[in-house]
Amino acid sequence: VIGVIPILSYILYALFDIKGNLFLISCIATCLAMMLVGYLKSMVTKTSHVKGILETVLLGGLAAFLAYLAGDVLGRYLL
């Protein structure tokens, strides 16, 4: 369920013609979702909520950045 959040703004745009910077909306929504996952993770592992949230957001952000970078590089050289 959480995995649909990054594309949710684009789905809502297609369905309801919402306005705004869809990429920014998607990034903010994804960050909030990762914060929720980090909070829930810290509850399960009984660690600091701040640590769980920061760890999840930073690792998720890094993974998203690297995926975006890889797509950009491959797009430039293969297309």
PDB file of N, CA and C in Angstrom:
ATOM      1  N   VAL A   1       0.825  -1.191   0.000  1.00  0.00           N
ATOM      2  CA  VAL A   1       0.000   0.000   0.000  1.00  0.00           C
ATOM      3  C   VAL A   1       0.871   1.258   0.000  1.00  0.00           C
ATOM      4  N   ILE A   2       1.922   1.257   0.783  1.00  0.00           N
ATOM      5  CA  ILE A   2       2.803   2.425   0.856  1.00  0.00           C
ATOM      6  C   ILE A   2       3.498   2.650  -0.489  1.00  0.00           C
ATOM      7  N   GLY A   3       3.737   1.595  -1.226  1.00  0.00           N
ATOM      8  CA  GLY A   3       4.455   1.704  -2.487  1.00  0.00           C
ATOM      9  C   GLY A   3       3.726   2.503  -3.566  1.00  0.00           C
ATOM     10  N   VAL A   4       2.423   2.695  -3.433  1.00  0.00           N
ATOM     11  CA  VAL A   4       1.665   3.448  -4.426  1.00  0.00           C
ATOM     12  C   VAL A   4       1.776   4.959  -4.191  1.00  0.00           C
ATOM     13  N   ILE A   5       2.236   5.371  -3.043  1.00  0.00           N
ATOM     14  CA  ILE A   5       2.262   6.797  -2.698  1.00  0.00           C
ATOM     15  C   ILE A   5       3.091   7.636  -3.668  1.00  0.00           C
ATOM     16  N   PRO A   6       4.268   7.202  -4.117  1.00  0.00           N
ATOM     17  CA  PRO A   6       5.019   8.050  -5.055  1.00  0.00           C
ATOM     18  C   PRO A   6       4.277   8.374  -6.355  1.00  0.00           C
ATOM     19  N   ILE A   7       3.411   7.488  -6.811  1.00  0.00           N
ATOM     20  CA  ILE A   7       2.697   7.762  -8.068  1.00  0.00           C
ATOM     21  C   ILE A   7       1.282   8.265  -7.840  1.00  0.00           C
ATOM     22  N   LEU A   8       0.880   8.406  -6.587  1.00  0.00           N
ATOM     23  CA  LEU A   8      -0.485   8.804  -6.278  1.00  0.00           C
ATOM     24  C   LEU A   8      -0.833  10.183  -6.825  1.00  0.00           C
ATOM     25  N   SER A   9       0.094  11.128  -6.763  1.00  0.00           N
ATOM     26  CA  SER A   9      -0.210  12.467  -7.280  1.00  0.00           C
ATOM     27  C   SER A   9      -0.463  12.429  -8.784  1.00  0.00           C
ATOM     28  N   TYR A  10       0.246  11.565  -9.481  1.00  0.00           N
ATOM     29  CA  TYR A  10       0.040  11.444 -10.932  1.00  0.00           C
ATOM     30  C   TYR A  10      -1.295  10.763 -11.250  1.00  0.00           C
ATOM     31  N   ILE A  11      -1.679   9.799 -10.424  1.00  0.00           N
ATOM     32  CA  ILE A  11      -2.977   9.146 -10.600  1.00  0.00           C
ATOM     33  C   ILE A  11      -4.099  10.151 -10.343  1.00  0.00           C
ATOM     34  N   LEU A  12      -3.960  10.938  -9.266  1.00  0.00           N
ATOM     35  CA  LEU A  12      -4.976  11.946  -8.960  1.00  0.00           C
ATOM     36  C   LEU A  12      -5.052  13.006 -10.046  1.00  0.00           C
ATOM     37  N   TYR A  13      -3.912  13.345 -10.631  1.00  0.00           N
ATOM     38  CA  TYR A  13      -3.896  14.301 -11.738  1.00  0.00           C
ATOM     39  C   TYR A  13      -4.687  13.750 -12.929  1.00  0.00           C
ATOM     40  N   ALA A  14      -4.472  12.482 -13.225  1.00  0.00           N
ATOM     41  CA  ALA A  14      -5.164  11.864 -14.356  1.00  0.00           C
ATOM     42  C   ALA A  14      -6.668  11.760 -14.106  1.00  0.00           C
ATOM     43  N   LEU A  15      -7.045  11.511 -12.855  1.00  0.00           N
ATOM     44  CA  LEU A  15      -8.460  11.342 -12.545  1.00  0.00           C
ATOM     45  C   LEU A  15      -9.202  12.654 -12.329  1.00  0.00           C
ATOM     46  N   PHE A  16      -8.552  13.609 -11.633  1.00  0.00           N
ATOM     47  CA  PHE A  16      -9.254  14.820 -11.211  1.00  0.00           C
ATOM     48  C   PHE A  16      -8.624  16.107 -11.727  1.00  0.00           C
ATOM     49  N   ASP A  17      -7.593  16.016 -12.542  1.00  0.00           N
ATOM     50  CA  ASP A  17      -6.922  17.177 -13.118  1.00  0.00           C
ATOM     51  C   ASP A  17      -6.453  18.169 -12.043  1.00  0.00           C
ATOM     52  N   ILE A  18      -5.770  17.642 -11.011  1.00  0.00           N
ATOM     53  CA  ILE A  18      -5.243  18.519  -9.969  1.00  0.00           C
ATOM     54  C   ILE A  18      -4.098  19.352 -10.535  1.00  0.00           C
ATOM     55  N   LYS A  19      -3.880  20.500  -9.946  1.00  0.00           N
ATOM     56  CA  LYS A  19      -2.826  21.400 -10.403  1.00  0.00           C
ATOM     57  C   LYS A  19      -1.680  21.391  -9.392  1.00  0.00           C
ATOM     58  N   GLY A  20      -0.532  21.854  -9.822  1.00  0.00           N
ATOM     59  CA  GLY A  20       0.613  21.954  -8.937  1.00  0.00           C
ATOM     60  C   GLY A  20       1.792  21.180  -9.484  1.00  0.00           C
ATOM     61  N   ASN A  21       2.887  21.282  -8.780  1.00  0.00           N
ATOM     62  CA  ASN A  21       4.104  20.578  -9.140  1.00  0.00           C
ATOM     63  C   ASN A  21       3.970  19.127  -8.681  1.00  0.00           C
ATOM     64  N   LEU A  22       3.614  18.247  -9.593  1.00  0.00           N
ATOM     65  CA  LEU A  22       3.345  16.853  -9.234  1.00  0.00           C
ATOM     66  C   LEU A  22       4.567  16.156  -8.659  1.00  0.00           C
ATOM     67  N   PHE A  23       5.751  16.481  -9.176  1.00  0.00           N
ATOM     68  CA  PHE A  23       6.961  15.844  -8.660  1.00  0.00           C
ATOM     69  C   PHE A  23       7.194  16.247  -7.206  1.00  0.00           C
ATOM     70  N   LEU A  24       7.001  17.520  -6.885  1.00  0.00           N
ATOM     71  CA  LEU A  24       7.178  17.988  -5.511  1.00  0.00           C
ATOM     72  C   LEU A  24       6.141  17.361  -4.585  1.00  0.00           C
ATOM     73  N   ILE A  25       4.896  17.318  -5.032  1.00  0.00           N
ATOM     74  CA  ILE A  25       3.836  16.692  -4.239  1.00  0.00           C
ATOM     75  C   ILE A  25       4.177  15.224  -3.984  1.00  0.00           C
ATOM     76  N   SER A  26       4.653  14.545  -5.003  1.00  0.00           N
ATOM     77  CA  SER A  26       5.029  13.141  -4.882  1.00  0.00           C
ATOM     78  C   SER A  26       6.181  12.959  -3.894  1.00  0.00           C
ATOM     79  N   CYS A  27       7.170  13.836  -3.965  1.00  0.00           N
ATOM     80  CA  CYS A  27       8.320  13.747  -3.051  1.00  0.00           C
ATOM     81  C   CYS A  27       7.901  13.962  -1.605  1.00  0.00           C
ATOM     82  N   ILE A  28       7.047  14.949  -1.370  1.00  0.00           N
ATOM     83  CA  ILE A  28       6.589  15.232  -0.006  1.00  0.00           C
ATOM     84  C   ILE A  28       5.745  14.080   0.532  1.00  0.00           C
ATOM     85  N   ALA A  29       4.837  13.578  -0.274  1.00  0.00           N
ATOM     86  CA  ALA A  29       3.996  12.458   0.149  1.00  0.00           C
ATOM     87  C   ALA A  29       4.838  11.220   0.435  1.00  0.00           C
ATOM     88  N   THR A  30       5.839  10.976  -0.389  1.00  0.00           N
ATOM     89  CA  THR A  30       6.720   9.826  -0.189  1.00  0.00           C
ATOM     90  C   THR A  30       7.521   9.978   1.095  1.00  0.00           C
ATOM     91  N   CYS A  31       8.014  11.182   1.352  1.00  0.00           N
ATOM     92  CA  CYS A  31       8.766  11.437   2.579  1.00  0.00           C
ATOM     93  C   CYS A  31       7.884  11.204   3.812  1.00  0.00           C
ATOM     94  N   LEU A  32       6.654  11.679   3.758  1.00  0.00           N
ATOM     95  CA  LEU A  32       5.731  11.456   4.874  1.00  0.00           C
ATOM     96  C   LEU A  32       5.461   9.963   5.074  1.00  0.00           C
ATOM     97  N   ALA A  33       5.320   9.237   3.983  1.00  0.00           N
ATOM     98  CA  ALA A  33       5.096   7.791   4.080  1.00  0.00           C
ATOM     99  C   ALA A  33       6.314   7.098   4.686  1.00  0.00           C
ATOM    100  N   MET A  34       7.508   7.521   4.282  1.00  0.00           N
ATOM    101  CA  MET A  34       8.723   6.916   4.852  1.00  0.00           C
ATOM    102  C   MET A  34       8.853   7.258   6.333  1.00  0.00           C
ATOM    103  N   MET A  35       8.401   8.455   6.713  1.00  0.00           N
ATOM    104  CA  MET A  35       8.412   8.816   8.131  1.00  0.00           C
ATOM    105  C   MET A  35       7.486   7.898   8.922  1.00  0.00           C
ATOM    106  N   LEU A  36       6.328   7.598   8.368  1.00  0.00           N
ATOM    107  CA  LEU A  36       5.394   6.686   9.020  1.00  0.00           C
ATOM    108  C   LEU A  36       6.001   5.286   9.142  1.00  0.00           C
ATOM    109  N   VAL A  37       6.619   4.815   8.076  1.00  0.00           N
ATOM    110  CA  VAL A  37       7.251   3.489   8.110  1.00  0.00           C
ATOM    111  C   VAL A  37       8.373   3.468   9.148  1.00  0.00           C
ATOM    112  N   GLY A  38       9.186   4.525   9.197  1.00  0.00           N
ATOM    113  CA  GLY A  38      10.260   4.603  10.188  1.00  0.00           C
ATOM    114  C   GLY A  38       9.728   4.614  11.603  1.00  0.00           C
ATOM    115  N   TYR A  39       8.637   5.328  11.823  1.00  0.00           N
ATOM    116  CA  TYR A  39       8.022   5.370  13.150  1.00  0.00           C
ATOM    117  C   TYR A  39       7.519   3.989  13.547  1.00  0.00           C
ATOM    118  N   LEU A  40       6.814   3.330  12.630  1.00  0.00           N
ATOM    119  CA  LEU A  40       6.310   1.986  12.911  1.00  0.00           C
ATOM    120  C   LEU A  40       7.452   1.000  13.125  1.00  0.00           C
ATOM    121  N   LYS A  41       8.519   1.152  12.346  1.00  0.00           N
ATOM    122  CA  LYS A  41       9.689   0.273  12.510  1.00  0.00           C
ATOM    123  C   LYS A  41      10.287   0.436  13.900  1.00  0.00           C
ATOM    124  N   SER A  42      10.380   1.692  14.361  1.00  0.00           N
ATOM    125  CA  SER A  42      10.964   1.929  15.678  1.00  0.00           C
ATOM    126  C   SER A  42      10.079   1.377  16.791  1.00  0.00           C
ATOM    127  N   MET A  43       8.776   1.342  16.564  1.00  0.00           N
ATOM    128  CA  MET A  43       7.888   0.739  17.563  1.00  0.00           C
ATOM    129  C   MET A  43       8.112  -0.767  17.649  1.00  0.00           C
ATOM    130  N   VAL A  44       8.296  -1.405  16.503  1.00  0.00           N
ATOM    131  CA  VAL A  44       8.511  -2.854  16.473  1.00  0.00           C
ATOM    132  C   VAL A  44       9.873  -3.214  17.068  1.00  0.00           C
ATOM    133  N   THR A  45      10.904  -2.432  16.711  1.00  0.00           N
ATOM    134  CA  THR A  45      12.252  -2.738  17.188  1.00  0.00           C
ATOM    135  C   THR A  45      12.556  -2.129  18.552  1.00  0.00           C
ATOM    136  N   LYS A  46      11.599  -1.347  19.088  1.00  0.00           N
ATOM    137  CA  LYS A  46      11.750  -0.709  20.397  1.00  0.00           C
ATOM    138  C   LYS A  46      13.005   0.157  20.479  1.00  0.00           C
ATOM    139  N   THR A  47      13.227   0.941  19.421  1.00  0.00           N
ATOM    140  CA  THR A  47      14.333   1.899  19.396  1.00  0.00           C
ATOM    141  C   THR A  47      13.751   3.308  19.353  1.00  0.00           C
ATOM    142  N   SER A  48      14.607   4.285  19.350  1.00  0.00           N
ATOM    143  CA  SER A  48      14.190   5.677  19.324  1.00  0.00           C
ATOM    144  C   SER A  48      13.366   5.970  18.072  1.00  0.00           C
ATOM    145  N   HIS A  49      12.258   6.680  18.276  1.00  0.00           N
ATOM    146  CA  HIS A  49      11.412   7.042  17.132  1.00  0.00           C
ATOM    147  C   HIS A  49      12.164   7.955  16.168  1.00  0.00           C
ATOM    148  N   VAL A  50      12.925   8.875  16.697  1.00  0.00           N
ATOM    149  CA  VAL A  50      13.691   9.794  15.852  1.00  0.00           C
ATOM    150  C   VAL A  50      14.701   9.014  15.015  1.00  0.00           C
ATOM    151  N   LYS A  51      15.396   8.074  15.652  1.00  0.00           N
ATOM    152  CA  LYS A  51      16.382   7.263  14.929  1.00  0.00           C
ATOM    153  C   LYS A  51      15.707   6.448  13.828  1.00  0.00           C
ATOM    154  N   GLY A  52      14.592   5.832  14.135  1.00  0.00           N
ATOM    155  CA  GLY A  52      13.890   5.021  13.140  1.00  0.00           C
ATOM    156  C   GLY A  52      13.409   5.852  11.964  1.00  0.00           C
ATOM    157  N   ILE A  53      12.873   7.029  12.259  1.00  0.00           N
ATOM    158  CA  ILE A  53      12.377   7.909  11.198  1.00  0.00           C
ATOM    159  C   ILE A  53      13.529   8.406  10.336  1.00  0.00           C
ATOM    160  N   LEU A  54      14.575   8.932  10.975  1.00  0.00           N
ATOM    161  CA  LEU A  54      15.714   9.463  10.210  1.00  0.00           C
ATOM    162  C   LEU A  54      16.379   8.386   9.366  1.00  0.00           C
ATOM    163  N   GLU A  55      16.565   7.213   9.949  1.00  0.00           N
ATOM    164  CA  GLU A  55      17.210   6.116   9.225  1.00  0.00           C
ATOM    165  C   GLU A  55      16.407   5.746   7.977  1.00  0.00           C
ATOM    166  N   THR A  56      15.106   5.621   8.136  1.00  0.00           N
ATOM    167  CA  THR A  56      14.254   5.226   7.016  1.00  0.00           C
ATOM    168  C   THR A  56      14.188   6.310   5.953  1.00  0.00           C
ATOM    169  N   VAL A  57      14.023   7.564   6.367  1.00  0.00           N
ATOM    170  CA  VAL A  57      13.923   8.661   5.410  1.00  0.00           C
ATOM    171  C   VAL A  57      15.242   8.849   4.659  1.00  0.00           C
ATOM    172  N   LEU A  58      16.365   8.791   5.374  1.00  0.00           N
ATOM    173  CA  LEU A  58      17.659   8.987   4.713  1.00  0.00           C
ATOM    174  C   LEU A  58      17.991   7.845   3.753  1.00  0.00           C
ATOM    175  N   LEU A  59      17.773   6.618   4.190  1.00  0.00           N
ATOM    176  CA  LEU A  59      18.053   5.480   3.303  1.00  0.00           C
ATOM    177  C   LEU A  59      17.090   5.445   2.113  1.00  0.00           C
ATOM    178  N   GLY A  60      15.822   5.730   2.364  1.00  0.00           N
ATOM    179  CA  GLY A  60      14.845   5.772   1.279  1.00  0.00           C
ATOM    180  C   GLY A  60      15.139   6.905   0.304  1.00  0.00           C
ATOM    181  N   GLY A  61      15.528   8.057   0.845  1.00  0.00           N
ATOM    182  CA  GLY A  61      15.884   9.186  -0.008  1.00  0.00           C
ATOM    183  C   GLY A  61      17.105   8.900  -0.855  1.00  0.00           C
ATOM    184  N   LEU A  62      18.096   8.257  -0.251  1.00  0.00           N
ATOM    185  CA  LEU A  62      19.298   7.890  -1.000  1.00  0.00           C
ATOM    186  C   LEU A  62      18.967   6.891  -2.099  1.00  0.00           C
ATOM    187  N   ALA A  63      18.143   5.911  -1.782  1.00  0.00           N
ATOM    188  CA  ALA A  63      17.745   4.919  -2.790  1.00  0.00           C
ATOM    189  C   ALA A  63      16.972   5.582  -3.926  1.00  0.00           C
ATOM    190  N   ALA A  64      16.083   6.503  -3.590  1.00  0.00           N
ATOM    191  CA  ALA A  64      15.317   7.202  -4.624  1.00  0.00           C
ATOM    192  C   ALA A  64      16.229   8.055  -5.497  1.00  0.00           C
ATOM    193  N   PHE A  65      17.179   8.743  -4.878  1.00  0.00           N
ATOM    194  CA  PHE A  65      18.119   9.569  -5.631  1.00  0.00           C
ATOM    195  C   PHE A  65      18.951   8.722  -6.592  1.00  0.00           C
ATOM    196  N   LEU A  66      19.459   7.593  -6.104  1.00  0.00           N
ATOM    197  CA  LEU A  66      20.284   6.730  -6.953  1.00  0.00           C
ATOM    198  C   LEU A  66      19.462   6.130  -8.101  1.00  0.00           C
ATOM    199  N   ALA A  67      18.208   5.780  -7.831  1.00  0.00           N
ATOM    200  CA  ALA A  67      17.346   5.245  -8.891  1.00  0.00           C
ATOM    201  C   ALA A  67      17.072   6.322  -9.941  1.00  0.00           C
ATOM    202  N   TYR A  68      16.814   7.537  -9.499  1.00  0.00           N
ATOM    203  CA  TYR A  68      16.574   8.641 -10.426  1.00  0.00           C
ATOM    204  C   TYR A  68      17.830   8.922 -11.248  1.00  0.00           C
ATOM    205  N   LEU A  69      18.975   8.933 -10.597  1.00  0.00           N
ATOM    206  CA  LEU A  69      20.251   9.177 -11.277  1.00  0.00           C
ATOM    207  C   LEU A  69      20.541   8.086 -12.309  1.00  0.00           C
ATOM    208  N   ALA A  70      20.319   6.832 -11.925  1.00  0.00           N
ATOM    209  CA  ALA A  70      20.552   5.725 -12.855  1.00  0.00           C
ATOM    210  C   ALA A  70      19.642   5.842 -14.073  1.00  0.00           C
ATOM    211  N   GLY A  71      18.374   6.191 -13.849  1.00  0.00           N
ATOM    212  CA  GLY A  71      17.448   6.368 -14.962  1.00  0.00           C
ATOM    213  C   GLY A  71      17.863   7.509 -15.871  1.00  0.00           C
ATOM    214  N   ASP A  72      18.351   8.590 -15.276  1.00  0.00           N
ATOM    215  CA  ASP A  72      18.796   9.740 -16.064  1.00  0.00           C
ATOM    216  C   ASP A  72      20.019   9.379 -16.905  1.00  0.00           C
ATOM    217  N   VAL A  73      20.989   8.714 -16.290  1.00  0.00           N
ATOM    218  CA  VAL A  73      22.215   8.336 -17.004  1.00  0.00           C
ATOM    219  C   VAL A  73      21.895   7.345 -18.116  1.00  0.00           C
ATOM    220  N   LEU A  74      21.112   6.326 -17.810  1.00  0.00           N
ATOM    221  CA  LEU A  74      20.759   5.346 -18.835  1.00  0.00           C
ATOM    222  C   LEU A  74      19.949   5.971 -19.961  1.00  0.00           C
ATOM    223  N   GLY A  75      19.074   6.892 -19.597  1.00  0.00           N
ATOM    224  CA  GLY A  75      18.275   7.590 -20.613  1.00  0.00           C
ATOM    225  C   GLY A  75      19.135   8.397 -21.567  1.00  0.00           C
ATOM    226  N   ARG A  76      20.178   8.997 -21.045  1.00  0.00           N
ATOM    227  CA  ARG A  76      21.065   9.808 -21.892  1.00  0.00           C
ATOM    228  C   ARG A  76      21.891   8.947 -22.850  1.00  0.00           C
ATOM    229  N   TYR A  77      22.319   7.776 -22.382  1.00  0.00           N
ATOM    230  CA  TYR A  77      23.224   6.967 -23.199  1.00  0.00           C
ATOM    231  C   TYR A  77      22.520   5.920 -24.045  1.00  0.00           C
ATOM    232  N   LEU A  78      21.293   5.553 -23.672  1.00  0.00           N
ATOM    233  CA  LEU A  78      20.613   4.501 -24.425  1.00  0.00           C
ATOM    234  C   LEU A  78      19.486   5.023 -25.308  1.00  0.00           C
ATOM    235  N   LEU A  79      18.996   6.203 -25.045  1.00  0.00           N
ATOM    236  CA  LEU A  79      17.884   6.710 -25.856  1.00  0.00           C
ATOM    237  C   LEU A  79      18.341   7.800 -26.790  1.00  0.00           C
TER     238      LEU A  79
END
